[in-house]
Short mmCIF file of C-alpha atoms in Angstrom, two decimals:
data_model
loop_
_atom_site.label_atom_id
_atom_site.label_comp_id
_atom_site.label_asym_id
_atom_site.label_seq_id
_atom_site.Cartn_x
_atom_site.Cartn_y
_atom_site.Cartn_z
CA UNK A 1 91.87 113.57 102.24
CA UNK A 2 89.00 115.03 103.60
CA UNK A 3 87.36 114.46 107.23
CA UNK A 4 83.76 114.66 107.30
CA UNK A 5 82.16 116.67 109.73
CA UNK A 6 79.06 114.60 110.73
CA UNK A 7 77.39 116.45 113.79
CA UNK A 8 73.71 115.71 112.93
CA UNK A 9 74.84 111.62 112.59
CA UNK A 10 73.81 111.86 109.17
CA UNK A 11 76.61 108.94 107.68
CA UNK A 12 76.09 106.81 110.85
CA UNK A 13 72.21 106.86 109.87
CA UNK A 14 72.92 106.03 106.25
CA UNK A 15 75.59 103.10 106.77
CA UNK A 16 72.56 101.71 109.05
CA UNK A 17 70.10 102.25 106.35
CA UNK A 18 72.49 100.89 103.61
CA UNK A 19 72.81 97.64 106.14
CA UNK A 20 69.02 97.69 105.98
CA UNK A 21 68.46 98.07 102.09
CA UNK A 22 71.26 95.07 101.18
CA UNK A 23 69.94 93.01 104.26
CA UNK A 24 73.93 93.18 105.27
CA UNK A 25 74.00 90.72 108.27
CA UNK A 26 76.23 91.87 110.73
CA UNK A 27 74.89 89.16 113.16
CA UNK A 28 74.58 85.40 113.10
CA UNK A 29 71.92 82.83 113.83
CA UNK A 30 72.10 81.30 117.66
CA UNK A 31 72.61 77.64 116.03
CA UNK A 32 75.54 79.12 113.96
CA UNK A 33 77.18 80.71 116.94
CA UNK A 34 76.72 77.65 118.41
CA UNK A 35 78.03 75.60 115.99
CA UNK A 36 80.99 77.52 115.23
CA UNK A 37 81.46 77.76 119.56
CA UNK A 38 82.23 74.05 119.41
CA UNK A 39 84.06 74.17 116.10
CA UNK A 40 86.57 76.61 117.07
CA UNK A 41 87.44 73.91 120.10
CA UNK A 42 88.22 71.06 117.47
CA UNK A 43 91.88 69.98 117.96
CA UNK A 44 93.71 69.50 114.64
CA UNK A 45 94.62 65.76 114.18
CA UNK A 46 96.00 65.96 110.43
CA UNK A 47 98.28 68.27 110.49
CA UNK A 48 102.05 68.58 110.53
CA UNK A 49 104.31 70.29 113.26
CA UNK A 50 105.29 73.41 110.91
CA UNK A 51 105.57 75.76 114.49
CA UNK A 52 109.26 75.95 113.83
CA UNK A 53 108.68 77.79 110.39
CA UNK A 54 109.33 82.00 111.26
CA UNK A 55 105.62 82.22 109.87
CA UNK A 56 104.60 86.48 109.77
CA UNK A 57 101.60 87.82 108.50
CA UNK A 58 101.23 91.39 106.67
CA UNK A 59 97.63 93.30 106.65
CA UNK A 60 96.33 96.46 107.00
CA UNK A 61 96.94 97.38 111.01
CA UNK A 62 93.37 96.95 112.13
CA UNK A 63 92.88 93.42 110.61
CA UNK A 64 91.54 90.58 112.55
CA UNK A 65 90.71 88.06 110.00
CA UNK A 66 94.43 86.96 108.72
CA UNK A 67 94.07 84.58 106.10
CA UNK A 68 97.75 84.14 104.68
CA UNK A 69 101.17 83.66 106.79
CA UNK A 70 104.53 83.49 105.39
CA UNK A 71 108.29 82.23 105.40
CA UNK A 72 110.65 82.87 102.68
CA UNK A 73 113.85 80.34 101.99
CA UNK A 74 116.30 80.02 99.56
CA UNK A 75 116.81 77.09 97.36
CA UNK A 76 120.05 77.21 94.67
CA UNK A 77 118.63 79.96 92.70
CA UNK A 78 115.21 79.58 93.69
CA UNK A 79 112.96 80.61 96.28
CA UNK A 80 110.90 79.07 98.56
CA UNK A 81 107.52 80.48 99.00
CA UNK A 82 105.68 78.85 102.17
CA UNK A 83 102.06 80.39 102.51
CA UNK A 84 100.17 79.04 105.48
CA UNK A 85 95.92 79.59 104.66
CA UNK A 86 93.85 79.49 107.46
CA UNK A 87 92.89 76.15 106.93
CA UNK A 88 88.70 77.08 107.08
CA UNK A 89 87.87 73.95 106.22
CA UNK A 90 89.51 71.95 109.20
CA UNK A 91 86.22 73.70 111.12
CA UNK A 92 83.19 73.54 108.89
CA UNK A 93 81.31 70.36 107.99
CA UNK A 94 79.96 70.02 104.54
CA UNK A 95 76.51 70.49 104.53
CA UNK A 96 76.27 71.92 108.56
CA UNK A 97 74.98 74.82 110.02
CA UNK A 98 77.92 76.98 109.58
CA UNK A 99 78.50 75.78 105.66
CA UNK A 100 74.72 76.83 104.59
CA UNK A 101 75.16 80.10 106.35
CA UNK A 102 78.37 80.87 104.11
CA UNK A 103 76.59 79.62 100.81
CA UNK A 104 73.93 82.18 101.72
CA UNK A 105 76.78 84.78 102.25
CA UNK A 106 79.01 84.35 99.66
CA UNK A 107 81.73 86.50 100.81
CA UNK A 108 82.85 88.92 104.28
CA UNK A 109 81.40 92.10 103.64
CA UNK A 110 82.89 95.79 104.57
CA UNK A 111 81.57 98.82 105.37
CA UNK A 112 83.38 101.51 107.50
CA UNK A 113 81.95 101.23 110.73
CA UNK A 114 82.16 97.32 110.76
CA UNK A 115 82.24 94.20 108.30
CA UNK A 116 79.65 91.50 107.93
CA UNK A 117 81.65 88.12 108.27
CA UNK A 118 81.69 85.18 106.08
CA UNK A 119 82.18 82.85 108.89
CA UNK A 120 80.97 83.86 112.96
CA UNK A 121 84.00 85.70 114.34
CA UNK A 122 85.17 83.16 116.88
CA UNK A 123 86.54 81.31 113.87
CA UNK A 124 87.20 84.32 111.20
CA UNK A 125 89.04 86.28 113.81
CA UNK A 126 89.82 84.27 116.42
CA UNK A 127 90.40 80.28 116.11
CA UNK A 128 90.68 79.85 112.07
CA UNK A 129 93.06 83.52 112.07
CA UNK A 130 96.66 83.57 111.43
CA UNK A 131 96.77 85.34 114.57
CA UNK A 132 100.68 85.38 116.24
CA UNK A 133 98.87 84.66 119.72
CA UNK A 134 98.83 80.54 119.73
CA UNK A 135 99.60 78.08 116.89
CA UNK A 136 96.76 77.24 114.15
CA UNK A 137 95.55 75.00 111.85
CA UNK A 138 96.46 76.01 108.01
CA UNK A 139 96.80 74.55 104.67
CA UNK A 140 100.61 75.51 103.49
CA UNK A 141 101.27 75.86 99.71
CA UNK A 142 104.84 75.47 99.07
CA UNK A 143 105.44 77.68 95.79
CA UNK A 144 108.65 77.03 94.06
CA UNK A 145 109.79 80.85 92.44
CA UNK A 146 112.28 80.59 89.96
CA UNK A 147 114.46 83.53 88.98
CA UNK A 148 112.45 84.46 86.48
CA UNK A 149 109.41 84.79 88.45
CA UNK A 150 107.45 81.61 87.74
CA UNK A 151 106.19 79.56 90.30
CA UNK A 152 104.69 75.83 90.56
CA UNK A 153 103.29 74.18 93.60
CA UNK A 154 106.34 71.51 95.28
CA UNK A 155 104.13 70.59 98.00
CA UNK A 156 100.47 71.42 100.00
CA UNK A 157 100.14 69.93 103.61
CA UNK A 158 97.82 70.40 106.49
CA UNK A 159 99.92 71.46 108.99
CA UNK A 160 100.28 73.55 112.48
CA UNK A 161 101.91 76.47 112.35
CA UNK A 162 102.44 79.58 114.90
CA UNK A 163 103.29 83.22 113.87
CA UNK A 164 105.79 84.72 114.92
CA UNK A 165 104.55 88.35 114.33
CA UNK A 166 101.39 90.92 113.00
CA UNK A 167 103.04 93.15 110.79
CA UNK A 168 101.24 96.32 109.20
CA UNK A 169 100.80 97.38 105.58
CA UNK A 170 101.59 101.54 107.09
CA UNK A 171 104.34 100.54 110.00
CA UNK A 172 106.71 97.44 108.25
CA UNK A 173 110.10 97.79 108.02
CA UNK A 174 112.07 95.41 105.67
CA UNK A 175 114.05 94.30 108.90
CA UNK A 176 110.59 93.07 109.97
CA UNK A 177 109.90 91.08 106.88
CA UNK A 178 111.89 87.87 105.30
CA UNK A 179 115.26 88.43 103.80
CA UNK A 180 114.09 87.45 100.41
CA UNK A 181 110.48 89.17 100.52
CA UNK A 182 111.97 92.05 98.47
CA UNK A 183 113.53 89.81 96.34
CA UNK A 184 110.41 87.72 95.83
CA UNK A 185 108.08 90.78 94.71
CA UNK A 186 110.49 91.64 92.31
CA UNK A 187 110.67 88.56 90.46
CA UNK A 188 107.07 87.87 90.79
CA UNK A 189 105.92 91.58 89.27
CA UNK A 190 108.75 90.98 86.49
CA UNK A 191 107.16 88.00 85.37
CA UNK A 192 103.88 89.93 85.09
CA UNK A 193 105.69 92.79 83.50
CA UNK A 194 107.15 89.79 81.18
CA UNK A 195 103.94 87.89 80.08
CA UNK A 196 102.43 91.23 79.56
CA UNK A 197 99.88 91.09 82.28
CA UNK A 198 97.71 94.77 82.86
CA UNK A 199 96.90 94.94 86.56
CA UNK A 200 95.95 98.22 87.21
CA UNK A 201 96.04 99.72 90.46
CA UNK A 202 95.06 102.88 90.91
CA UNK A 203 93.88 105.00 94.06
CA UNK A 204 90.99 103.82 95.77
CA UNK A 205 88.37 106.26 96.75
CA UNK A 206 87.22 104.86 100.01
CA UNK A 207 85.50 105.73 103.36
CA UNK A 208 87.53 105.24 106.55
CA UNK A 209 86.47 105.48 110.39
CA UNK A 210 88.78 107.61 112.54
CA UNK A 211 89.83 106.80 115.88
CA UNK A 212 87.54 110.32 117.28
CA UNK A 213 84.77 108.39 115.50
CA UNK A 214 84.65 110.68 112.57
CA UNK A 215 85.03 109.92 108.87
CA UNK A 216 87.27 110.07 106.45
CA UNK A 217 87.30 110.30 102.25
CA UNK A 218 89.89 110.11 100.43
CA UNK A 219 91.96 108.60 97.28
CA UNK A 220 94.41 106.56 98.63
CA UNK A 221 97.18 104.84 96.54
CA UNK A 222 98.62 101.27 97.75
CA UNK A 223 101.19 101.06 99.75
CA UNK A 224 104.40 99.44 98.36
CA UNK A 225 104.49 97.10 100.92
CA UNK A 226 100.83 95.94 100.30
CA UNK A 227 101.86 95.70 96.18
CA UNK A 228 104.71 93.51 97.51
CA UNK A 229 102.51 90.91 99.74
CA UNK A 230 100.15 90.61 96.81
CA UNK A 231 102.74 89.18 94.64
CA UNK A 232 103.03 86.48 97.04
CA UNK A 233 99.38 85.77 96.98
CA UNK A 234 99.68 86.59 93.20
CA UNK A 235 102.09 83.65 92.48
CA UNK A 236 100.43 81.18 94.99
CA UNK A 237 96.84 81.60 93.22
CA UNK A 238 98.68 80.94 89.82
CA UNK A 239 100.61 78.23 90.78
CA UNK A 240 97.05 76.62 92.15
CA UNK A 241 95.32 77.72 89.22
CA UNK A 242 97.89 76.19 87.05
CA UNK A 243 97.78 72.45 89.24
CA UNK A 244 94.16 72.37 89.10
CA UNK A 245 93.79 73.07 85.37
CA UNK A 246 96.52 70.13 84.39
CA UNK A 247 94.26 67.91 86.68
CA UNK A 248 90.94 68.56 84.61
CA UNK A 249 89.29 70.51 87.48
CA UNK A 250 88.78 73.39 89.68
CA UNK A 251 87.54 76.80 89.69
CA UNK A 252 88.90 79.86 88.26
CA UNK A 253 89.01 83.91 87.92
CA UNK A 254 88.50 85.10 84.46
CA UNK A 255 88.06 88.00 82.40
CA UNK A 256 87.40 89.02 79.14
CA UNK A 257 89.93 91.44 77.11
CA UNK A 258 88.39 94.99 76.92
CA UNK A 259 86.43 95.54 73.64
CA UNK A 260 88.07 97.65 70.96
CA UNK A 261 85.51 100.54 71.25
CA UNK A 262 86.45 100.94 74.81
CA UNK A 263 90.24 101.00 74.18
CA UNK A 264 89.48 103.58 71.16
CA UNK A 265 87.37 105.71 74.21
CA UNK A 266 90.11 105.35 76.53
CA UNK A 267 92.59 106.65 74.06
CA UNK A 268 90.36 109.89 73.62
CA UNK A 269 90.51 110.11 77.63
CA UNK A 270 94.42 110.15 77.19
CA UNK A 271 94.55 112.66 74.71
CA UNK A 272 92.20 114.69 76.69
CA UNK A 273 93.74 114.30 80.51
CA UNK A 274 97.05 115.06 78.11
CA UNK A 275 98.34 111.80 78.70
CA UNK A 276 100.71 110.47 75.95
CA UNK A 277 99.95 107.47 74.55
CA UNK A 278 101.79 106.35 71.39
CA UNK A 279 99.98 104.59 68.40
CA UNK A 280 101.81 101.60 68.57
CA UNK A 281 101.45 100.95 72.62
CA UNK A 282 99.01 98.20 73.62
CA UNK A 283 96.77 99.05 76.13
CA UNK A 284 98.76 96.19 78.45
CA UNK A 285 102.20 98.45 78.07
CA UNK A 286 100.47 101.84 78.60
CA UNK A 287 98.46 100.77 81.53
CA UNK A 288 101.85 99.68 83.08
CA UNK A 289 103.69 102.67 82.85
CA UNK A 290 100.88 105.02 83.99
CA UNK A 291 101.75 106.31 87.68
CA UNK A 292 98.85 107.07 90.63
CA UNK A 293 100.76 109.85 92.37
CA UNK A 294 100.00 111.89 89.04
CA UNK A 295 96.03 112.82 89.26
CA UNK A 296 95.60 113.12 85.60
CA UNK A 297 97.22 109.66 84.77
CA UNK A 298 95.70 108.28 88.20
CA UNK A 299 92.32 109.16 86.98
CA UNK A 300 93.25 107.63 83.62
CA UNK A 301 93.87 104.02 85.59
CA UNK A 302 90.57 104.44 87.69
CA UNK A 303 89.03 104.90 83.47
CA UNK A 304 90.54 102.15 82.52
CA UNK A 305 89.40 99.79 85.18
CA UNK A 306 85.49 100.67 85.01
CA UNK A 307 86.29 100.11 81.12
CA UNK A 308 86.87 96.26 81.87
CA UNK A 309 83.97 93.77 81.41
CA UNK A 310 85.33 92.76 84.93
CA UNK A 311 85.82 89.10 86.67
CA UNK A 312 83.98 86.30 87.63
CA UNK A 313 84.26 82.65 88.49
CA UNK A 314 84.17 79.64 86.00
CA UNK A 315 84.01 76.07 86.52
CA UNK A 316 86.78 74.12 84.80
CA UNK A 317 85.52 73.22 81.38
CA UNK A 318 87.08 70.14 79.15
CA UNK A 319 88.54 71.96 75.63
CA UNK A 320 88.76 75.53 77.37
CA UNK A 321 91.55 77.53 78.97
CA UNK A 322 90.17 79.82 81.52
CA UNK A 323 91.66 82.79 80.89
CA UNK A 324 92.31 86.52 82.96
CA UNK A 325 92.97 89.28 80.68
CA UNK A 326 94.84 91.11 83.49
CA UNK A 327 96.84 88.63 84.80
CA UNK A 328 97.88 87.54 81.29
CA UNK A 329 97.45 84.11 83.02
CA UNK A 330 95.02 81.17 84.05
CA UNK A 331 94.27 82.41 87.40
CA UNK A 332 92.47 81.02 90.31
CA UNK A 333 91.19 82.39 94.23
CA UNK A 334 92.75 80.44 97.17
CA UNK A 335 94.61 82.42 99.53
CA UNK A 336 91.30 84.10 100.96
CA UNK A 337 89.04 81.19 102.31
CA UNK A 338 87.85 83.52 105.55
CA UNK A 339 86.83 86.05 103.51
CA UNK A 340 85.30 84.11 100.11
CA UNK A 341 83.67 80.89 100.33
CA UNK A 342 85.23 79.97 97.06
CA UNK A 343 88.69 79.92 98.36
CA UNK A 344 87.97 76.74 100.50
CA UNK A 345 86.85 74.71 97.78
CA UNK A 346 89.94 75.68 95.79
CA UNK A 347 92.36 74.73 98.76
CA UNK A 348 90.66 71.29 99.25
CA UNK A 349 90.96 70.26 95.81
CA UNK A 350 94.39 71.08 95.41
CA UNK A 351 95.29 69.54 98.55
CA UNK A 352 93.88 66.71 97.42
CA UNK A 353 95.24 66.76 94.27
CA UNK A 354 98.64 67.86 95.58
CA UNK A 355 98.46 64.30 97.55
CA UNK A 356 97.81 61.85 94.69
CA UNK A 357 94.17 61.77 96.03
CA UNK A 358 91.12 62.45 94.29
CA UNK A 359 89.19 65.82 94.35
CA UNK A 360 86.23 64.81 96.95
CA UNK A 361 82.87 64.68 94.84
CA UNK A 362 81.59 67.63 97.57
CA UNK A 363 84.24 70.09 95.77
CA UNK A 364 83.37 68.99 92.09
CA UNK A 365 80.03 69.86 92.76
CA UNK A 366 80.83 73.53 94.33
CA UNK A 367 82.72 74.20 91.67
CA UNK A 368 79.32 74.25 89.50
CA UNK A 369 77.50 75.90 91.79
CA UNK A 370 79.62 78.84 93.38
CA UNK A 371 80.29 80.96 90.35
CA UNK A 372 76.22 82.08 90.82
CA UNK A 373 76.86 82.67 94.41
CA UNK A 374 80.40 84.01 93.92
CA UNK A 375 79.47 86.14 91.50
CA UNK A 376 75.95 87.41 93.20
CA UNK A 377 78.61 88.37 96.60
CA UNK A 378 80.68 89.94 94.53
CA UNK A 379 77.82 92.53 92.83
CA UNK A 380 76.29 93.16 95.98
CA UNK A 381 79.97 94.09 97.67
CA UNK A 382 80.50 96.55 94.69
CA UNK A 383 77.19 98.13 95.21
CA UNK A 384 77.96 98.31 98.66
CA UNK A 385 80.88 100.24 98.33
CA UNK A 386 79.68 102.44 95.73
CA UNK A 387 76.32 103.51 97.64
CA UNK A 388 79.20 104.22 100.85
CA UNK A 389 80.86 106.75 98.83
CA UNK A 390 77.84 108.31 97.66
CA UNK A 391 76.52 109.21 100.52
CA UNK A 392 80.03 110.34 101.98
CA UNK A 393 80.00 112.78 99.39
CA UNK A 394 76.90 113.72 100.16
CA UNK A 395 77.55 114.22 103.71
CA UNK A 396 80.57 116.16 103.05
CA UNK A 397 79.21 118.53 100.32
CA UNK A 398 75.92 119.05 102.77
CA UNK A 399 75.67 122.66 103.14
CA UNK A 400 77.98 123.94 100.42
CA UNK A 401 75.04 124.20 97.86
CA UNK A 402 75.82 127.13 95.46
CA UNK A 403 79.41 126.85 95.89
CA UNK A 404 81.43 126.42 92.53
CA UNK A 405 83.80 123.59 91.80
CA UNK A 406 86.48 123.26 89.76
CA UNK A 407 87.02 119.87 88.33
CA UNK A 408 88.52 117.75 85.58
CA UNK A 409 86.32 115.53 83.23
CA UNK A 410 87.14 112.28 83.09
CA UNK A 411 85.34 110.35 80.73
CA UNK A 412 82.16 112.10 78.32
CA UNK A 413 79.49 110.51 76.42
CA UNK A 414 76.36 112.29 74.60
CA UNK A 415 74.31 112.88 77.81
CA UNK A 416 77.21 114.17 79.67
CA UNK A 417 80.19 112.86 81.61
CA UNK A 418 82.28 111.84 84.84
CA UNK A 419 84.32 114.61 86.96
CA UNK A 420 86.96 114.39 88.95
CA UNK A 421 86.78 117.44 91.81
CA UNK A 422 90.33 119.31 91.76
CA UNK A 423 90.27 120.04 95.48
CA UNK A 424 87.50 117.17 97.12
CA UNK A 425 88.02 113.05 96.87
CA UNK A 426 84.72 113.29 94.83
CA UNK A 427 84.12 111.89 91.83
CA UNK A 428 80.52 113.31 90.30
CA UNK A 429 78.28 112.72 87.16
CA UNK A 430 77.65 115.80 85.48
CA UNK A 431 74.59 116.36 83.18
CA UNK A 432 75.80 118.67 80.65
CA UNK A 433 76.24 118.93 76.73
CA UNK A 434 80.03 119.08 75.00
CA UNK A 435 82.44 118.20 77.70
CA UNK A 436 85.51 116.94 76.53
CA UNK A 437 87.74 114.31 78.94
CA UNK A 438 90.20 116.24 80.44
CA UNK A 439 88.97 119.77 79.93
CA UNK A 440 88.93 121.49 83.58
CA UNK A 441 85.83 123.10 84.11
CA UNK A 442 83.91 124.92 86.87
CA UNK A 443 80.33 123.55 88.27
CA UNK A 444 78.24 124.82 90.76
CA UNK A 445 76.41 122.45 93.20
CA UNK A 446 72.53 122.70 92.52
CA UNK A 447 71.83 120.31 95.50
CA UNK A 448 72.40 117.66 97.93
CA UNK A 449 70.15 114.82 98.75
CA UNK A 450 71.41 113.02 101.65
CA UNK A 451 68.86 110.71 102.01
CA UNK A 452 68.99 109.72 98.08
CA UNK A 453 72.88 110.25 98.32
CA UNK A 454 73.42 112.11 95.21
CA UNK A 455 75.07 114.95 93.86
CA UNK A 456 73.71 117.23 91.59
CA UNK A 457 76.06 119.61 89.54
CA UNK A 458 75.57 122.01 86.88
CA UNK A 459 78.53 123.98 84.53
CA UNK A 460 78.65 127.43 85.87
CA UNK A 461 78.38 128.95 83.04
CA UNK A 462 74.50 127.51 82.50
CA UNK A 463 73.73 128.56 86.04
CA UNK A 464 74.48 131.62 85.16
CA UNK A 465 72.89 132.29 82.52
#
């Protein structure tokens, strides 16, 4: 971790001109304040009385916009898995003021000194929110986990229901949490484990605010509690994904297996970071037993996800399975309707669905139409993120031109390669003939360009001579 020392307001001056260049919109129209003003004073009329349910939510401690609540109960030798979603569409009409804003959006939007919301933030993080300060509207998916880890849908209502407390990703204790949460993630990552599924999670290089108002960059591995409360939301998006694709409809996550040549590329990137990786593994197996608290193998998993051909959305299709490589599984987004506009069209159909009622035309049509928008969000998120951590590194290299580096190649190619810094959170392209992944190397920094954010690195050895 590394704070960066910012005393000419260099990074606050490039997050604002990164807002500019992707037209991020931190603001709202009036007439969509407006309109979400009076939506956020509708009073739910189709909903159950769920208030007695010990509802929690789990998020990272500064989160606002809670999407998912849960209870846990047991049931013979299954477990009951009830996960409230903010039930979005209770306060946006089809077609209204509020809708068209989030079909231009796509998707909430994060930077570190403030997010760009889907929906205006009297509904994101105040009325729509899981929030443990009133009851709330939410659509509850009642997953049915059996001991092997498989879930199906039993039940999805409208109802209220009232949390009963904001826990934290960095503070939970497993007093805090559901007797059977534990018990829950287990079952649910064996049965990934099981079908052979190749999540990979490594350490995320990311850019966070600190409370003195500097910044901070760092690689940061998930928490175990934050792998845990994904299961949850793991096993509810399959269990959807599997309703809506024996109804003949929907809208799913897929992706495509990684092509051979990129496996055969990742093995030399084992060999090189001195990784073992045995002839016979699969990619799957070996992605599952790599470990992120081990740099070498944790910059082998950050590898292996840019080597994906990555995820979008697809419309279901009559004669096709959609299919996600990494999941192992037929896969579908629902559990995040305040922060993707997909997840609200998911949620109604399988409501509706769920209820022996037809999937409203509005939905059907969506589904055609939002993988475009989905997956337009989604680019313009990643580039986001990547253009933040540029010119972090940037910012926190400013001044140290001439200094040498030592750092670890991570992946090569025949103009040059990828390094991993041995002693920043910096990940750099290197121009350079001959490197070999995970050769250690020294560079020198030729120069910094804040205002282009890039890095520019040459081997030592050429600099000197």
């Amino acid at each position: 971790m590394k704070t960066i020392v910012d005393a000419t307001n260099v990074l606050n001056q490039g997050l604002a001109a990164i807002r500019t260049e992707f037209q991020v919109d931190a603001s709202f129209p009036p007439e969509v304040l407006a309109a979400a003003q009076q939506a956020a004073a509708r009073v739910p009329s189709a909903h159950a009385d769920r208030t007695a349910s010990p509802f929690v939510t789990l998020d990272p401690a500064t989160s606002t916009d809670l999407d998912q609540a849960f209870c846990i109960e047991p049931s013979g030798h299954d477990l009951l898995l009830h996960y409230a979603i903010a039930d979005v569409g209770w306060f946006v009409d089809d077609g209204g003021l509020i809708d068209v804003e989030a079909w231009r959006r796509g998707e909430t939007l994060y930077l570190p000194d403030g997010k760009a919301n889907l929906y205006p933030p009297v509904l994101s993080e105040r009325a729509a929110s899981l929030l443990p300060d009133g009851p709330r509207p939410a659509i509850v998916l009642t997953v049915r986990v059996d001991p092997d880890g498989a879930g199906r849908l039993d039940g999805v209502e409208r109802a209220i229901i009232r949390s009963r407390a904001k826990l934290a990703y960095d503070t939970v204790r497993p007093s805090d949490l559901p007797a059977s949460f534990a018990e829950l993630a287990r079952r649910v990552q064996a049965a990934e484990a099981q079908r052979g599924a190749a999540r990979v999670d490594p350490p995320e290089q990311e850019v966070a605010a600190r409370p003195d108002g500097r910044f901070e960059l760092a690689f940061r591995p998930r928490l175990s509690s934050e792998a845990d409360n994904a299961a949850l939301s793991l096993v509810a998006n399959l269990a959807v994904a599997d309703m809506l694709q024996a109804h003949g409809t929907g809208l799913f996550r897929v992706m495509a297996e990684p092509e051979e040549k990129a496996v055969q590329r990742l093995r030399i990137s084992a060999k090189g970071l001195g990784v073992a990786w045995p002839d016979a593994m699969s990619l799957e197996d070996f992605e599952r037993a790599l470990v992120p608290d081990d740099p070498r193998q944790a910059a082998l998993m950050l590898a292996i996800r840019r080597a994906g051909p990555g995820a979008s959305y697809a419309p279901w299709r009559a004669g096709a399975k959609p299919w996600h490589a990494a999941m192992a599984a037929t896969y579908a987004h629902a559990t995040a309707p305040l922060r993707r506009l997909a997840d609200r069209y998911v949620l109604r159909a399988v409501l509706e669905i769920a209820n022996g009622r037809p999937v409203p035309a509005v939905a059907a049509q969506a589904f055609e139409a939002l993988p475009a928008v989905m997956d337009r969000a989604d680019a313009i998120a990643g580039r986001i993120e990547r253009t933040v951590i540029d010119l972090a590194e940037a910012v926190l290299l400013s001044g140290k031109e001439g200094s040498l580096f030592r750092a670890v190649v991570t992946e090569a190619d025949e103009r040059g390669g990828k390094v991993q810094l041995c002693d920043y959170p910096v990940v750099a392209r290197l121009s350079a003939k001959g490197l070999t992944p995970g050769a250690v190397i020294d560079m020198r920094l030729a120069a910094v360009d804040q205002l282009r954010r890039t890095l520019t690195f040459e081997r030592a050895e050429a600099a000197a001579a």
